[in-house]
Coordinates of C-alpha atoms in Angstrom, one line a residue:
M690 CA 1.7 -4.6 -2.8
S691 CA -1.5 -3.7 -1.6
L692 CA -3.1 -1.2 1.0
G693 CA -5.0 -1.4 4.3
S694 CA -4.6 -0.7 7.9
G695 CA -1.5 1.2 8.7
C696 CA 1.5 -0.6 10.0
A697 CA 2.7 2.0 12.5
Y698 CA 1.4 1.8 15.9
A699 CA 0.6 4.3 18.4
G700 CA 3.8 5.9 19.9
S701 CA 5.8 5.0 16.6
V702 CA 6.6 7.3 14.0
T703 CA 6.0 6.3 10.3
P704 CA 8.3 7.2 7.6
E705 CA 6.2 9.8 6.1
Q706 CA 6.4 12.1 9.4
A707 CA 9.4 14.5 9.3
P708 CA 12.3 13.2 11.3
D709 CA 12.7 16.8 13.1
S710 CA 14.0 15.7 16.2
L711 CA 16.9 13.3 17.5
I712 CA 14.3 10.8 19.1
Q713 CA 12.3 10.6 15.8
R714 CA 15.4 10.1 13.9
K715 CA 16.4 7.2 16.2
Q716 CA 12.9 5.6 16.0
L717 CA 12.9 5.8 12.1
R718 CA 16.4 4.2 12.0
A719 CA 15.4 1.3 14.5
R720 CA 11.9 0.7 12.6
Q721 CA 14.1 0.6 9.3
R722 CA 16.6 -1.9 10.9
I723 CA 13.5 -4.1 11.8
I724 CA 12.5 -4.1 8.1
D725 CA 15.9 -4.7 6.8
A726 CA 16.5 -7.5 9.2
A727 CA 13.3 -9.3 8.2
D728 CA 13.8 -8.9 4.7
E729 CA 17.3 -10.6 5.2
L730 CA 15.9 -13.5 7.4
F731 CA 12.9 -14.3 5.3
A732 CA 15.1 -14.3 2.1
R733 CA 17.7 -16.4 3.8
H734 CA 15.4 -18.8 6.0
G735 CA 11.9 -18.5 4.4
Y736 CA 8.8 -16.7 6.2
D737 CA 7.7 -19.7 8.3
A738 CA 11.1 -20.4 10.0
V739 CA 11.5 -16.8 11.3
S740 CA 10.1 -15.7 14.4
V741 CA 9.8 -12.1 15.9
T742 CA 12.5 -12.7 18.3
D743 CA 15.0 -13.9 15.3
I744 CA 14.1 -10.6 13.7
A745 CA 14.6 -8.4 16.8
A746 CA 17.8 -10.1 17.5
R747 CA 19.0 -9.4 13.9
A748 CA 18.0 -5.9 14.2
E749 CA 19.5 -5.5 17.6
V750 CA 16.6 -4.6 19.2
G751 CA 14.4 -6.1 22.0
R752 CA 11.2 -7.5 21.5
T753 CA 9.3 -4.8 23.1
T754 CA 10.8 -2.3 20.7
F755 CA 9.6 -4.3 17.7
F756 CA 6.1 -4.4 19.0
R757 CA 6.2 -0.7 19.4
Y758 CA 6.4 -0.4 15.5
F759 CA 4.6 -3.5 14.3
G760 CA 1.6 -5.8 15.6
D761 CA 3.5 -9.1 14.3
K762 CA 6.0 -10.3 11.9
T763 CA 3.2 -10.4 9.2
E764 CA 2.9 -6.4 9.6
V765 CA 6.8 -6.2 8.7
V766 CA 6.0 -7.9 5.2
F767 CA 3.6 -5.0 4.6
A768 CA 5.7 -2.2 6.3
K769 CA 5.5 0.1 3.3
E770 CA 1.6 0.3 3.0
Q771 CA 1.7 3.4 5.4
A772 CA 3.4 5.5 2.6
L773 CA 0.6 4.3 0.1
L774 CA -2.1 5.3 2.7
D775 CA -0.5 8.6 3.0
T776 CA -0.7 9.1 -0.8
I777 CA -4.3 8.5 -0.9
A778 CA -4.7 10.7 2.1
S779 CA -3.1 13.4 0.5
A780 CA -5.1 13.2 -2.7
G781 CA -8.3 13.6 -0.2
A782 CA -6.7 16.7 1.2
D783 CA -6.5 18.3 -2.3
D784 CA -9.2 21.1 -2.1
T785 CA -8.4 22.1 -5.9
V786 CA -10.7 19.0 -6.9
G787 CA -14.4 19.1 -6.5
A788 CA -17.2 16.8 -6.2
A789 CA -17.6 14.2 -9.2
S790 CA -20.9 14.5 -10.7
D791 CA -21.2 11.2 -12.3
H792 CA -19.6 7.9 -12.3
R793 CA -17.2 8.7 -15.4
E794 CA -15.8 11.8 -13.6
A795 CA -15.4 9.9 -10.4
I796 CA -13.3 7.3 -12.1
E797 CA -11.4 9.6 -14.1
Q798 CA -10.6 11.4 -10.4
L799 CA -9.3 8.3 -9.1
R800 CA -7.1 7.2 -11.9
P801 CA -4.3 9.3 -11.2
I802 CA -4.3 8.4 -7.7
V803 CA -3.8 4.6 -8.6
L804 CA -1.5 5.3 -11.2
R805 CA 0.5 7.3 -8.5
L806 CA 0.3 4.2 -6.1
F807 CA 1.9 2.1 -8.8
A808 CA 4.7 4.3 -9.6
Q809 CA 5.4 4.3 -5.9
V810 CA 5.5 0.7 -5.3
T811 CA 7.6 -0.1 -8.1
D812 CA 10.2 2.6 -7.3
D813 CA 12.5 0.1 -6.3
L814 CA 11.6 -2.9 -8.6
D815 CA 13.7 -5.6 -6.9
A816 CA 12.0 -5.0 -3.5
Y817 CA 8.5 -5.2 -5.2
Q818 CA 9.2 -8.2 -6.8
H819 CA 10.7 -9.9 -3.7
H820 CA 7.8 -8.6 -1.8
T821 CA 5.4 -10.2 -4.3
D822 CA 7.1 -13.5 -4.6
L823 CA 7.1 -13.8 -0.7
V824 CA 3.4 -13.2 -0.4
E825 CA 2.5 -15.6 -3.2
K826 CA 4.2 -18.3 -1.4
H827 CA 2.2 -18.0 2.0
L828 CA -1.4 -18.3 2.5
E829 CA -1.4 -16.2 5.5
L830 CA 0.2 -13.3 3.7
R831 CA -2.2 -13.7 0.7
A832 CA -5.0 -13.5 3.1
R833 CA -3.7 -10.4 4.6
E834 CA -3.1 -8.9 1.5
A835 CA -6.6 -9.6 0.1
L836 CA -8.1 -7.7 3.1
K837 CA -5.5 -4.5 2.8
T838 CA -6.2 -4.5 -1.1
Q839 CA -10.0 -4.3 -0.3
Q840 CA -9.2 -1.5 2.0
L841 CA -7.8 0.2 -1.0
A842 CA -11.6 0.7 -2.5
S843 CA -12.7 2.0 0.9
N844 CA -9.7 4.7 1.1
L845 CA -10.6 5.5 -2.5
T846 CA -14.0 5.9 -1.9
E847 CA -13.2 8.3 1.0
V848 CA -11.3 10.3 -1.3
L849 CA -14.2 11.2 -3.4
R850 CA -16.7 11.4 -0.5
S851 CA -14.2 14.0 1.2
R852 CA -14.8 15.9 -2.2
G853 CA -18.6 16.0 -2.0
T854 CA -19.1 13.1 -4.2
A855 CA -22.6 11.2 -3.8
Q856 CA -22.2 8.0 -1.7
T857 CA -23.4 5.7 -4.3
I858 CA -21.3 7.2 -7.1
A859 CA -18.1 7.1 -4.9
V860 CA -18.7 3.7 -3.8
F861 CA -19.2 2.5 -7.2
A862 CA -16.0 4.3 -8.6
G863 CA -13.8 2.9 -5.8
Q864 CA -14.7 -0.6 -6.5
I865 CA -14.0 0.1 -10.3
A866 CA -10.6 1.7 -9.4
L867 CA -9.8 -1.5 -7.4
A868 CA -11.0 -3.8 -10.6
C869 CA -8.4 -1.7 -12.6
Y870 CA -5.8 -1.8 -9.9
E871 CA -6.2 -5.6 -9.6
T872 CA -6.1 -6.1 -13.5
A873 CA -3.1 -4.1 -13.9
R874 CA -1.5 -6.6 -11.1
R875 CA -2.5 -9.9 -13.1
R876 CA -1.8 -8.4 -16.6
A877 CA 1.6 -7.1 -16.1
R878 CA 4.5 -9.3 -17.3
T879 CA 6.9 -7.6 -15.0
A880 CA 6.4 -4.9 -12.4
A881 CA 7.9 -2.2 -14.6
D882 CA 4.6 -2.8 -16.7
L883 CA 2.2 -1.9 -13.6
V884 CA 1.6 1.7 -14.5
S885 CA 1.1 1.1 -18.0
E886 CA -1.3 -1.8 -17.3
S887 CA -3.1 0.3 -14.8
S888 CA -3.6 3.1 -17.3
A889 CA -4.8 0.8 -20.0
A890 CA -7.3 -0.7 -17.9
F891 CA -8.8 2.6 -16.8
D892 CA -9.0 3.5 -20.7
E893 CA -10.9 0.3 -21.1
V894 CA -13.2 1.1 -18.3
L895 CA -13.8 4.6 -19.6
T896 CA -14.6 3.6 -23.1
L897 CA -17.1 0.7 -22.3
G898 CA -20.3 1.7 -24.1
C899 CA -18.7 4.3 -26.2
G900 CA -18.1 2.1 -29.3

């Protein structure tokens, strides 16, 4: 699972917002029903055979309600991305961490964020594996994931920039963090290995030129 543009659209409530009213709780339940319906239908019939109308009908909502939360059925596949974006944004809002003075320090600052992302996406290993299998089978989903994954580097770069790190250092570190992220995804034998493989990738980067 990768990151990118948020899945929730204007007027909708994302899972990370506190459901402090009856309306918000209803919106969250409707959104989750759409996600659950899409997961069920994709697993049963395949991604290509399922339409937005099918998903809306299975979730017992109208098409208008569907489009209140998702731009198309592809966005439902990446419905959990907003939670990951919020994790990165939260790191950027942490004012206890200052500007990185060099590339190494910048990479070290991004390391715990990437590890946290992997811990988050693998909280439900079966769901993560199902998502990965679905994406791998469809060119359209792989293309969308590639765009969202590249957005990861941009978001991580912005975390460093928000802390006062120089643009050149922040961009470099963001791309290196993305490389560690992608390396972990390709090396991990199972989803349960993603956090450890990501940590190992950062270790390798940080020891380059030291031996």
